[in-house]
Amino acid sequence: MQLEGTHMSGRYDKAELLTALWRLSTDDERLPTSHGILDRALNECLDALPNPLKEGLSFGVTGVGLRCFELPDILLAAQEAMLTSEPNPTYLSSIVTLDEGRARQIAIANGLTSAQARDIGSRLLEKVHQVKERLSDQLSERSVA
Amino acid sequence: MVSDIRKTLRGVAKNLVKEVDDVCEQWLTNLVSKIDDDAPLDFQPKQVNDPVWGTIELLPWEVAILDTPFMQRLRGVRQLGLAQLVFPGANHGRLEHSIGVIGAIEEATRALTRQIERWNLKNPDNHIRPVDESDRQAVRLAGLFHDVGHGPFSHALEPVLEINSPLGSKNQTQADWRAELPHIRAKLSELYSLNKRPSSSVAIAVMMVLSEPVHKILSSKVMAEIKLNAEELESRIVAGIVGAVEGPGATYLSALVSSQLDADRMDYLARDAHHAGLKIGFDTDRLLAKLEILRVREENLHGTEIELRTRASRSKEGTFLQLGIAASGFGSFEQMLIGRTFLYDRLYHHHKVRAAEAMAQRLMLVAERDRGNRLSFKEIFLGVGDDTMLRIFSREVQHQVLKTDSPAAANLASRILDRNLLHRAYAFRGRFIAMPNGLGAKEESQTQNEHWGRIVKTLEGLGNRYDLGKEIYDLAVRSCDAILAEDPDEQDIKKMQQILKEMGPEHVIVDLPDSKTEGIRLLARYPNGALRVPEFSFNPQKWAEAYELQKRTGYVFCPKDVAPLIGMAAKTVFLKKFGVVMAPEADGYIKADPAPEAWTKPLIAADIIDEQAAELLREKRHSLLPVRPEDLNVPSTWLETDPDLATRLSVDIQKCLHGGLTAADMKALGTVLNGLFVFVDAWYEGGRVTQDLLSEKELQDLLASSLRGQAIKVAEGTEVSGGELDLFVENAILIENKFSSKPKAKISDAPGVQGRRYAIALNSQVVIVVSASRAKAGAFKDKVACVTACPVSGEALNRVEIRIDLPFGAVVPSAERSK
């Protein structure tokens, strides 16, 4: 059997919180899932993230640049738990299928008010936009969909 | 730095070091003795025939290491765990694979050498250093050693190693070496730039390479032909095993041992498919031909690779080398990833393979639980093959090191040896979750997703799965008793009762296959010379994840003879814990007969399930609805004061209900709460807060009148539960009234239904308590703070108490002053 190690514990909780923050701060913007965009954004606003999300996250420069080592597991958990769509045709981003009511429930269950969650999500979104902007000279429109 | 690796890593895990040194010493004693005795070492190169790579030449020092128990024990560790029980040809061991990896490395280094020669011819002023003998020897050794950290049953062991408190036994002693494994993994991540975190078996392999006996061998004349000293060799091997990008001993060749396009993968994919007899093609030749050593410089890096640009700028001559792929090799790379997905689906995740792997994991945890302490390192790395390990656990064979006397573990082991595997009694999948009629497509899919999310989250970890299996087992036992109480001559049930008694909860296994994931961690060279992460218009990795998730089905496994009973219990437990009922489609995945309808009546009679739950499970066959903020009809004026009120209440209610409510009860709850919010508004706005209230009767009259005035159906209490002062509203919800003439923080709880033994009861899931108490002088709660939700007192069942605390008789500030 070739399973590549076991998954990080608590990945579903992190997936829930990440997608809830995203849903509360965006309308229908897709969650970036490749090219290290979300990895870098998470790293840059780590201090603002709630503890249940940021605990256990680690970052490093891999062979393809800075990545969060736990993010693939978290994004897979989000997909397993049907919090995000199956890959869209570009496979570079995902639709957060979680609705706002459920997102608020997740925020509250994690000790945040929905206003706090929205604020944190906005900071993450802002960082994502900044990272995308930094990369936009090089990335084609297709790749940042 | 290179020489520090061994010291540093051994320094953070003293217990593990001792354990590893001890087992390695035992395995390598003959070779080490020869070295110590300065005996002649006459190891010759060997050629072995291999079904994947043809003839593989083994170098003398590799033969020296191979011909020791250190490596030979891998012969008995099957590469595919217990898959041979389903695919009889899949019997190959990790030794064969380890030799195969050397074959793959050899092919890859040849291909890279050709590529370097071509580059150097074209770029006489800009040479790439050729792969020299030391490089080749070191990377081959890393390939040879890369799997030595595997214990019995291969990857199936890893979750067992990592679980903290197996099966919840209180009498466990945690061996210190286990606690040190995460330290090693963390330290490796600190010392190296990695593409992924090392697994437990990788950490153990590293510590074996750094063990005292291996160090002695690597320092000895056995390695005389290798130009690297022992420390350099160790760091190269470690860097290869962990797939280091940067760090002590890391070179671009490290990626040949562990990366997304490594010799390990090239070998096991082809080998596993070959031995399993599956016709899945991998274009390994083209992949090898398209492997490249990329000269990574700031100017040829795509702009997205910010950190790599920084690394290039601080590298010697602004360049570092990294293993990558030419864009023209994407097709073969995609083919590899897709082929791998089919292997997972057909081979690794075959339901019988899963049952066998889950049984192997379970038997080790049960053995640990029953003897009161964890398996030691020596017991896990006993050096015997998987079959012998099973025979020891089955108590067919005795071993002086591994002592186990657990009957449950023995039974599970015997079952695996006899291929008497557990059967599927219940199947669950996200898309099988049945929804009630009348929901819109979006609401239906969101509810389905929410239920599924709760299931996968609960099933994270072997401990949780054991607990759920035990709950199913316990319910099956109770169900047997109930059916026999009704009909003592029911022979089938008598037989099942006996089997259940003999097998215990250990033989009920809830399993949901792990998905695998990895981001793309590979740089590609595009035709224009730019280096970047491959951008696939069709990303096979993402496709593979979607494919797996579509087919991801969980099962409850148990012995075949009790499958109908366990299946029925599983359905009930899933309704209780998650509120889900699977659609009839799920039954198609189960070979066992469904539970006869005649079993339902005794369960109702024994208060195991109620009529409503039985109806939902059998006739209606749909799931409950989780409580959402919008279901509670909290007035917008209240939400202006507390925007999170509805959400908070819904979270608290849902926490108590577990699964949720039936569609009819959800509708009734919304209606009743709407009526109550109107009543509370009138209470506060109509001056009731400062007026006196004489009795509970007066409170009930006011409430009943208000609800009736809103066209809500209200029945007086005596009709339902004997009390005078209860209301039964909308034929679904009990409202109990409480009164205190003195200020109280909380009036007594609503009574639970005494003596309830229900596994699941859907009748009266919601109890509303309207309590009025004299307000304390000075302050009373704002109306938005008067509504709360909590579990019904004394019950761990799926019932919730929604409480509305109303103040009365508050002294107005002017009156207070005049006192």
JSON list of C-alpha atoms in Angstrom, two decimals, chain A residues 1-13 16 33-36 39-40 56-84 86-93 97-110 112-116 131 134-140 142-144, chain B residues 78-81 94 97 154-156 158-159 162 185 193-197 199 245 264-265 268 272 302-309 311 322 340 344 348-349 353 357 430-431 446 448-450 452-453 456-457 460 514-523 532-539 542-543 545-546 549-550 552 627-630 643-644 647-648 650-651 654:
[
{"chain": "A", "resi": 1, "resn": "MET", "atom": "CA", "xyz": [0.00, 0.00, 0.00]},
{"chain": "A", "resi": 2, "resn": "GLN", "atom": "CA", "xyz": [1.42, 3.35, -0.91]},
{"chain": "A", "resi": 3, "resn": "LEU", "atom": "CA", "xyz": [-0.45, 5.82, 1.25]},
{"chain": "A", "resi": 4, "resn": "GLU", "atom": "CA", "xyz": [1.86, 8.75, 1.79]},
{"chain": "A", "resi": 5, "resn": "GLY", "atom": "CA", "xyz": [1.83, 8.98, 5.55]},
{"chain": "A", "resi": 6, "resn": "THR", "atom": "CA", "xyz": [-1.18, 9.73, 7.67]},
{"chain": "A", "resi": 7, "resn": "HIS", "atom": "CA", "xyz": [-3.11, 12.97, 7.54]},
{"chain": "A", "resi": 8, "resn": "MET", "atom": "CA", "xyz": [-2.75, 15.77, 10.04]},
{"chain": "A", "resi": 9, "resn": "SER", "atom": "CA", "xyz": [-5.23, 15.58, 12.89]},
{"chain": "A", "resi": 10, "resn": "GLY", "atom": "CA", "xyz": [-7.97, 18.18, 13.09]},
{"chain": "A", "resi": 11, "resn": "ARG", "atom": "CA", "xyz": [-7.85, 18.81, 9.35]},
{"chain": "A", "resi": 12, "resn": "TYR", "atom": "CA", "xyz": [-11.65, 18.81, 9.05]},
{"chain": "A", "resi": 13, "resn": "ASP", "atom": "CA", "xyz": [-11.97, 21.48, 11.74]},
{"chain": "A", "resi": 16, "resn": "GLU", "atom": "CA", "xyz": [-14.45, 24.10, 8.08]},
{"chain": "A", "resi": 33, "resn": "THR", "atom": "CA", "xyz": [-5.91, 26.00, -4.55]},
{"chain": "A", "resi": 34, "resn": "SER", "atom": "CA", "xyz": [-2.68, 26.03, -6.49]},
{"chain": "A", "resi": 35, "resn": "HIS", "atom": "CA", "xyz": [0.50, 27.94, -7.25]},
{"chain": "A", "resi": 36, "resn": "GLY", "atom": "CA", "xyz": [1.03, 28.72, -3.59]},
{"chain": "A", "resi": 39, "resn": "ASP", "atom": "CA", "xyz": [-0.23, 29.25, 1.12]},
{"chain": "A", "resi": 40, "resn": "ARG", "atom": "CA", "xyz": [1.45, 32.63, 0.92]},
{"chain": "A", "resi": 56, "resn": "GLY", "atom": "CA", "xyz": [-0.22, 23.25, 13.58]},
{"chain": "A", "resi": 57, "resn": "LEU", "atom": "CA", "xyz": [0.28, 25.09, 10.30]},
{"chain": "A", "resi": 58, "resn": "SER", "atom": "CA", "xyz": [3.84, 25.10, 9.09]},
{"chain": "A", "resi": 59, "resn": "PHE", "atom": "CA", "xyz": [5.46, 26.70, 6.09]},
{"chain": "A", "resi": 60, "resn": "GLY", "atom": "CA", "xyz": [8.62, 26.08, 4.16]},
{"chain": "A", "resi": 61, "resn": "VAL", "atom": "CA", "xyz": [10.31, 26.73, 0.86]},
{"chain": "A", "resi": 62, "resn": "THR", "atom": "CA", "xyz": [9.76, 23.58, -1.19]},
{"chain": "A", "resi": 63, "resn": "GLY", "atom": "CA", "xyz": [11.08, 22.77, -4.62]},
{"chain": "A", "resi": 64, "resn": "VAL", "atom": "CA", "xyz": [8.31, 24.95, -6.03]},
{"chain": "A", "resi": 65, "resn": "GLY", "atom": "CA", "xyz": [8.51, 27.86, -3.60]},
{"chain": "A", "resi": 66, "resn": "LEU", "atom": "CA", "xyz": [6.82, 28.68, -0.30]},
{"chain": "A", "resi": 67, "resn": "ARG", "atom": "CA", "xyz": [4.11, 26.27, 0.67]},
{"chain": "A", "resi": 68, "resn": "CYS", "atom": "CA", "xyz": [2.04, 25.44, 3.73]},
{"chain": "A", "resi": 69, "resn": "PHE", "atom": "CA", "xyz": [2.74, 21.77, 4.37]},
{"chain": "A", "resi": 70, "resn": "GLU", "atom": "CA", "xyz": [-0.69, 21.12, 5.86]},
{"chain": "A", "resi": 71, "resn": "LEU", "atom": "CA", "xyz": [-2.72, 22.98, 3.25]},
{"chain": "A", "resi": 72, "resn": "PRO", "atom": "CA", "xyz": [-3.08, 20.08, 0.77]},
{"chain": "A", "resi": 73, "resn": "ASP", "atom": "CA", "xyz": [-4.52, 17.99, 3.60]},
{"chain": "A", "resi": 74, "resn": "ILE", "atom": "CA", "xyz": [-6.87, 20.78, 4.64]},
{"chain": "A", "resi": 75, "resn": "LEU", "atom": "CA", "xyz": [-8.07, 21.43, 1.11]},
{"chain": "A", "resi": 76, "resn": "LEU", "atom": "CA", "xyz": [-8.60, 17.73, 0.59]},
{"chain": "A", "resi": 77, "resn": "ALA", "atom": "CA", "xyz": [-10.56, 17.59, 3.86]},
{"chain": "A", "resi": 78, "resn": "ALA", "atom": "CA", "xyz": [-12.68, 20.49, 2.60]},
{"chain": "A", "resi": 79, "resn": "GLN", "atom": "CA", "xyz": [-13.42, 18.55, -0.53]},
{"chain": "A", "resi": 80, "resn": "GLU", "atom": "CA", "xyz": [-14.04, 15.30, 1.36]},
{"chain": "A", "resi": 81, "resn": "ALA", "atom": "CA", "xyz": [-16.46, 17.08, 3.66]},
{"chain": "A", "resi": 82, "resn": "MET", "atom": "CA", "xyz": [-18.11, 18.68, 0.62]},
{"chain": "A", "resi": 83, "resn": "LEU", "atom": "CA", "xyz": [-17.33, 22.17, 1.81]},
{"chain": "A", "resi": 84, "resn": "THR", "atom": "CA", "xyz": [-15.86, 22.95, -1.58]},
{"chain": "A", "resi": 86, "resn": "GLU", "atom": "CA", "xyz": [-15.01, 19.21, -6.96]},
{"chain": "A", "resi": 87, "resn": "PRO", "atom": "CA", "xyz": [-12.35, 20.83, -9.11]},
{"chain": "A", "resi": 88, "resn": "ASN", "atom": "CA", "xyz": [-13.56, 23.34, -11.62]},
{"chain": "A", "resi": 89, "resn": "PRO", "atom": "CA", "xyz": [-12.31, 22.97, -15.17]},
{"chain": "A", "resi": 90, "resn": "THR", "atom": "CA", "xyz": [-9.14, 24.94, -14.52]},
{"chain": "A", "resi": 91, "resn": "TYR", "atom": "CA", "xyz": [-8.34, 22.90, -11.41]},
{"chain": "A", "resi": 92, "resn": "LEU", "atom": "CA", "xyz": [-6.62, 25.96, -10.00]},
{"chain": "A", "resi": 93, "resn": "SER", "atom": "CA", "xyz": [-9.35, 27.06, -7.66]},
{"chain": "A", "resi": 97, "resn": "THR", "atom": "CA", "xyz": [-20.14, 25.48, -1.48]},
{"chain": "A", "resi": 98, "resn": "LEU", "atom": "CA", "xyz": [-20.73, 26.22, 2.18]},
{"chain": "A", "resi": 99, "resn": "ASP", "atom": "CA", "xyz": [-23.63, 28.66, 2.56]},
{"chain": "A", "resi": 100, "resn": "GLU", "atom": "CA", "xyz": [-23.50, 31.72, 4.75]},
{"chain": "A", "resi": 101, "resn": "GLY", "atom": "CA", "xyz": [-25.73, 30.35, 7.52]},
{"chain": "A", "resi": 102, "resn": "ARG", "atom": "CA", "xyz": [-23.56, 27.31, 7.98]},
{"chain": "A", "resi": 103, "resn": "ALA", "atom": "CA", "xyz": [-20.44, 29.46, 7.76]},
{"chain": "A", "resi": 104, "resn": "ARG", "atom": "CA", "xyz": [-21.73, 31.57, 10.62]},
{"chain": "A", "resi": 105, "resn": "GLN", "atom": "CA", "xyz": [-22.49, 28.45, 12.64]},
{"chain": "A", "resi": 106, "resn": "ILE", "atom": "CA", "xyz": [-18.91, 27.25, 12.15]},
{"chain": "A", "resi": 107, "resn": "ALA", "atom": "CA", "xyz": [-17.52, 30.64, 13.19]},
{"chain": "A", "resi": 108, "resn": "ILE", "atom": "CA", "xyz": [-19.66, 30.70, 16.34]},
{"chain": "A", "resi": 109, "resn": "ALA", "atom": "CA", "xyz": [-18.77, 27.10, 17.19]},
{"chain": "A", "resi": 110, "resn": "ASN", "atom": "CA", "xyz": [-15.12, 28.18, 17.01]},
{"chain": "A", "resi": 112, "resn": "LEU", "atom": "CA", "xyz": [-15.81, 33.84, 16.95]},
{"chain": "A", "resi": 113, "resn": "THR", "atom": "CA", "xyz": [-18.62, 36.26, 16.36]},
{"chain": "A", "resi": 114, "resn": "SER", "atom": "CA", "xyz": [-19.65, 36.44, 12.75]},
{"chain": "A", "resi": 115, "resn": "ALA", "atom": "CA", "xyz": [-18.31, 39.99, 12.61]},
{"chain": "A", "resi": 116, "resn": "GLN", "atom": "CA", "xyz": [-14.91, 38.81, 13.82]},
{"chain": "A", "resi": 131, "resn": "VAL", "atom": "CA", "xyz": [-0.36, 37.75, -3.64]},
{"chain": "A", "resi": 134, "resn": "ARG", "atom": "CA", "xyz": [2.28, 40.28, -7.17]},
{"chain": "A", "resi": 135, "resn": "LEU", "atom": "CA", "xyz": [2.07, 37.30, -9.44]},
{"chain": "A", "resi": 136, "resn": "SER", "atom": "CA", "xyz": [-0.31, 38.79, -11.96]},
{"chain": "A", "resi": 137, "resn": "ASP", "atom": "CA", "xyz": [2.37, 40.10, -14.27]},
{"chain": "A", "resi": 138, "resn": "GLN", "atom": "CA", "xyz": [3.38, 36.57, -14.86]},
{"chain": "A", "resi": 139, "resn": "LEU", "atom": "CA", "xyz": [0.22, 34.59, -14.45]},
{"chain": "A", "resi": 140, "resn": "SER", "atom": "CA", "xyz": [-2.16, 34.39, -17.33]},
{"chain": "A", "resi": 142, "resn": "ARG", "atom": "CA", "xyz": [-6.57, 31.53, -17.05]},
{"chain": "A", "resi": 143, "resn": "SER", "atom": "CA", "xyz": [-4.27, 30.52, -14.27]},
{"chain": "A", "resi": 144, "resn": "VAL", "atom": "CA", "xyz": [-5.74, 32.78, -11.61]},
{"chain": "B", "resi": 78, "resn": "ARG", "atom": "CA", "xyz": [4.54, -7.33, 1.72]},
{"chain": "B", "resi": 79, "resn": "GLN", "atom": "CA", "xyz": [4.63, -4.26, -0.45]},
{"chain": "B", "resi": 80, "resn": "LEU", "atom": "CA", "xyz": [0.86, -4.29, -0.76]},
{"chain": "B", "resi": 81, "resn": "GLY", "atom": "CA", "xyz": [0.03, -5.24, 2.79]},
{"chain": "B", "resi": 94, "resn": "ARG", "atom": "CA", "xyz": [9.54, -4.61, 0.17]},
{"chain": "B", "resi": 97, "resn": "HIS", "atom": "CA", "xyz": [10.78, -3.19, -4.32]},
{"chain": "B", "resi": 154, "resn": "SER", "atom": "CA", "xyz": [3.43, -1.84, 5.54]},
{"chain": "B", "resi": 155, "resn": "HIS", "atom": "CA", "xyz": [1.44, 1.41, 5.58]},
{"chain": "B", "resi": 156, "resn": "ALA", "atom": "CA", "xyz": [-1.42, -0.13, 7.54]},
{"chain": "B", "resi": 158, "resn": "GLU", "atom": "CA", "xyz": [1.34, 3.85, 10.47]},
{"chain": "B", "resi": 159, "resn": "PRO", "atom": "CA", "xyz": [-1.97, 4.94, 12.01]},
{"chain": "B", "resi": 162, "resn": "GLU", "atom": "CA", "xyz": [0.61, 7.34, 15.62]},
{"chain": "B", "resi": 185, "resn": "ARG", "atom": "CA", "xyz": [9.72, 14.47, 12.06]},
{"chain": "B", "resi": 193, "resn": "SER", "atom": "CA", "xyz": [13.72, 22.21, 3.05]},
{"chain": "B", "resi": 194, "resn": "LEU", "atom": "CA", "xyz": [11.24, 19.53, 2.16]},
{"chain": "B", "resi": 195, "resn": "ASN", "atom": "CA", "xyz": [8.43, 19.00, -0.30]},
{"chain": "B", "resi": 196, "resn": "LYS", "atom": "CA", "xyz": [6.31, 17.31, 2.33]},
{"chain": "B", "resi": 197, "resn": "ARG", "atom": "CA", "xyz": [6.47, 16.38, 5.99]},
{"chain": "B", "resi": 199, "resn": "SER", "atom": "CA", "xyz": [5.92, 10.17, 7.72]},
{"chain": "B", "resi": 245, "resn": "VAL", "atom": "CA", "xyz": [15.24, 20.12, -1.51]},
{"chain": "B", "resi": 264, "resn": "ASP", "atom": "CA", "xyz": [10.24, 4.77, -5.62]},
{"chain": "B", "resi": 265, "resn": "ARG", "atom": "CA", "xyz": [7.05, 5.65, -7.46]},
{"chain": "B", "resi": 268, "resn": "TYR", "atom": "CA", "xyz": [6.04, 0.52, -7.21]},
{"chain": "B", "resi": 272, "resn": "ASP", "atom": "CA", "xyz": [2.20, -3.40, -8.10]},
{"chain": "B", "resi": 302, "resn": "HIS", "atom": "CA", "xyz": [8.72, 32.14, -13.83]},
{"chain": "B", "resi": 303, "resn": "GLY", "atom": "CA", "xyz": [7.70, 35.20, -11.85]},
{"chain": "B", "resi": 304, "resn": "THR", "atom": "CA", "xyz": [5.40, 33.18, -9.64]},
{"chain": "B", "resi": 305, "resn": "GLU", "atom": "CA", "xyz": [8.35, 31.41, -8.08]},
{"chain": "B", "resi": 306, "resn": "ILE", "atom": "CA", "xyz": [9.36, 34.23, -5.78]},
{"chain": "B", "resi": 307, "resn": "GLU", "atom": "CA", "xyz": [11.14, 32.20, -3.12]},
{"chain": "B", "resi": 308, "resn": "LEU", "atom": "CA", "xyz": [13.01, 30.14, -5.69]},
{"chain": "B", "resi": 309, "resn": "ARG", "atom": "CA", "xyz": [14.28, 33.35, -7.25]},
{"chain": "B", "resi": 311, "resn": "ARG", "atom": "CA", "xyz": [17.23, 30.94, -3.48]},
{"chain": "B", "resi": 322, "resn": "GLN", "atom": "CA", "xyz": [16.92, 20.78, -9.31]},
{"chain": "B", "resi": 340, "resn": "ARG", "atom": "CA", "xyz": [-1.97, 5.58, -9.81]},
{"chain": "B", "resi": 344, "resn": "TYR", "atom": "CA", "xyz": [-5.92, 2.98, -5.66]},
{"chain": "B", "resi": 348, "resn": "TYR", "atom": "CA", "xyz": [-5.53, -0.52, -2.63]},
{"chain": "B", "resi": 349, "resn": "HIS", "atom": "CA", "xyz": [-9.17, 0.44, -1.93]},
{"chain": "B", "resi": 353, "resn": "VAL", "atom": "CA", "xyz": [-8.36, -5.37, 0.95]},
{"chain": "B", "resi": 357, "resn": "GLU", "atom": "CA", "xyz": [-6.09, -3.96, 6.46]},
{"chain": "B", "resi": 430, "resn": "GLY", "atom": "CA", "xyz": [-22.16, 11.33, 0.77]},
{"chain": "B", "resi": 431, "resn": "ARG", "atom": "CA", "xyz": [-24.32, 10.90, -2.27]},
{"chain": "B", "resi": 446, "resn": "GLN", "atom": "CA", "xyz": [-26.33, 21.69, 1.29]},
{"chain": "B", "resi": 448, "resn": "GLN", "atom": "CA", "xyz": [-26.48, 16.38, 2.34]},
{"chain": "B", "resi": 449, "resn": "ASN", "atom": "CA", "xyz": [-23.07, 18.07, 2.49]},
{"chain": "B", "resi": 450, "resn": "GLU", "atom": "CA", "xyz": [-23.57, 19.14, 6.07]},
{"chain": "B", "resi": 452, "resn": "TRP", "atom": "CA", "xyz": [-21.58, 14.11, 5.30]},
{"chain": "B", "resi": 453, "resn": "GLY", "atom": "CA", "xyz": [-19.18, 16.66, 6.73]},
{"chain": "B", "resi": 456, "resn": "VAL", "atom": "CA", "xyz": [-16.21, 12.28, 7.94]},
{"chain": "B", "resi": 457, "resn": "LYS", "atom": "CA", "xyz": [-15.15, 14.55, 10.78]},
{"chain": "B", "resi": 460, "resn": "GLU", "atom": "CA", "xyz": [-11.23, 10.89, 11.78]},
{"chain": "B", "resi": 514, "resn": "ASP", "atom": "CA", "xyz": [-8.21, 7.62, 3.38]},
{"chain": "B", "resi": 515, "resn": "SER", "atom": "CA", "xyz": [-7.85, 9.81, 0.37]},
{"chain": "B", "resi": 516, "resn": "LYS", "atom": "CA", "xyz": [-4.40, 10.81, -0.67]},
{"chain": "B", "resi": 517, "resn": "THR", "atom": "CA", "xyz": [-3.33, 14.23, -1.68]},
{"chain": "B", "resi": 518, "resn": "GLU", "atom": "CA", "xyz": [-0.30, 16.13, -2.73]},
{"chain": "B", "resi": 519, "resn": "GLY", "atom": "CA", "xyz": [0.14, 19.46, -4.34]},
{"chain": "B", "resi": 520, "resn": "ILE", "atom": "CA", "xyz": [2.22, 19.53, -7.49]},
{"chain": "B", "resi": 521, "resn": "ARG", "atom": "CA", "xyz": [5.80, 19.83, -6.19]},
{"chain": "B", "resi": 522, "resn": "LEU", "atom": "CA", "xyz": [7.62, 19.65, -9.47]},
{"chain": "B", "resi": 523, "resn": "LEU", "atom": "CA", "xyz": [9.24, 22.26, -11.67]},
{"chain": "B", "resi": 532, "resn": "ARG", "atom": "CA", "xyz": [7.64, 26.93, -13.50]},
{"chain": "B", "resi": 533, "resn": "VAL", "atom": "CA", "xyz": [5.14, 24.69, -11.77]},
{"chain": "B", "resi": 534, "resn": "PRO", "atom": "CA", "xyz": [3.41, 22.79, -14.55]},
{"chain": "B", "resi": 535, "resn": "GLU", "atom": "CA", "xyz": [0.11, 24.33, -15.42]},
{"chain": "B", "resi": 536, "resn": "PHE", "atom": "CA", "xyz": [-2.08, 21.56, -16.67]},
{"chain": "B", "resi": 537, "resn": "SER", "atom": "CA", "xyz": [-5.20, 22.43, -18.56]},
{"chain": "B", "resi": 538, "resn": "PHE", "atom": "CA", "xyz": [-6.30, 19.12, -17.14]},
{"chain": "B", "resi": 539, "resn": "ASN", "atom": "CA", "xyz": [-4.77, 18.62, -13.73]},
{"chain": "B", "resi": 542, "resn": "LYS", "atom": "CA", "xyz": [-7.10, 17.25, -8.90]},
{"chain": "B", "resi": 543, "resn": "TRP", "atom": "CA", "xyz": [-8.99, 14.91, -11.17]},
{"chain": "B", "resi": 545, "resn": "GLU", "atom": "CA", "xyz": [-9.00, 13.56, -5.93]},
{"chain": "B", "resi": 546, "resn": "ALA", "atom": "CA", "xyz": [-12.42, 14.14, -7.47]},
{"chain": "B", "resi": 549, "resn": "LEU", "atom": "CA", "xyz": [-14.18, 11.24, -3.62]},
{"chain": "B", "resi": 550, "resn": "GLN", "atom": "CA", "xyz": [-16.95, 10.29, -6.01]},
{"chain": "B", "resi": 552, "resn": "ARG", "atom": "CA", "xyz": [-15.39, 7.05, -1.61]},
{"chain": "B", "resi": 627, "resn": "VAL", "atom": "CA", "xyz": [-31.20, 23.09, 12.46]},
{"chain": "B", "resi": 628, "resn": "ARG", "atom": "CA", "xyz": [-30.21, 26.26, 10.62]},
{"chain": "B", "resi": 629, "resn": "PRO", "atom": "CA", "xyz": [-30.39, 29.84, 11.91]},
{"chain": "B", "resi": 630, "resn": "GLU", "atom": "CA", "xyz": [-33.20, 30.67, 9.50]},
{"chain": "B", "resi": 643, "resn": "PRO", "atom": "CA", "xyz": [-26.79, 39.56, 15.04]},
{"chain": "B", "resi": 644, "resn": "ASP", "atom": "CA", "xyz": [-25.49, 36.15, 16.10]},
{"chain": "B", "resi": 647, "resn": "THR", "atom": "CA", "xyz": [-26.79, 31.28, 14.72]},
{"chain": "B", "resi": 648, "resn": "ARG", "atom": "CA", "xyz": [-25.74, 30.73, 18.33]},
{"chain": "B", "resi": 650, "resn": "SER", "atom": "CA", "xyz": [-29.00, 26.93, 16.14]},
{"chain": "B", "resi": 651, "resn": "VAL", "atom": "CA", "xyz": [-25.50, 25.75, 17.04]},
{"chain": "B", "resi": 654, "resn": "GLN", "atom": "CA", "xyz": [-27.95, 21.19, 16.88]}
]
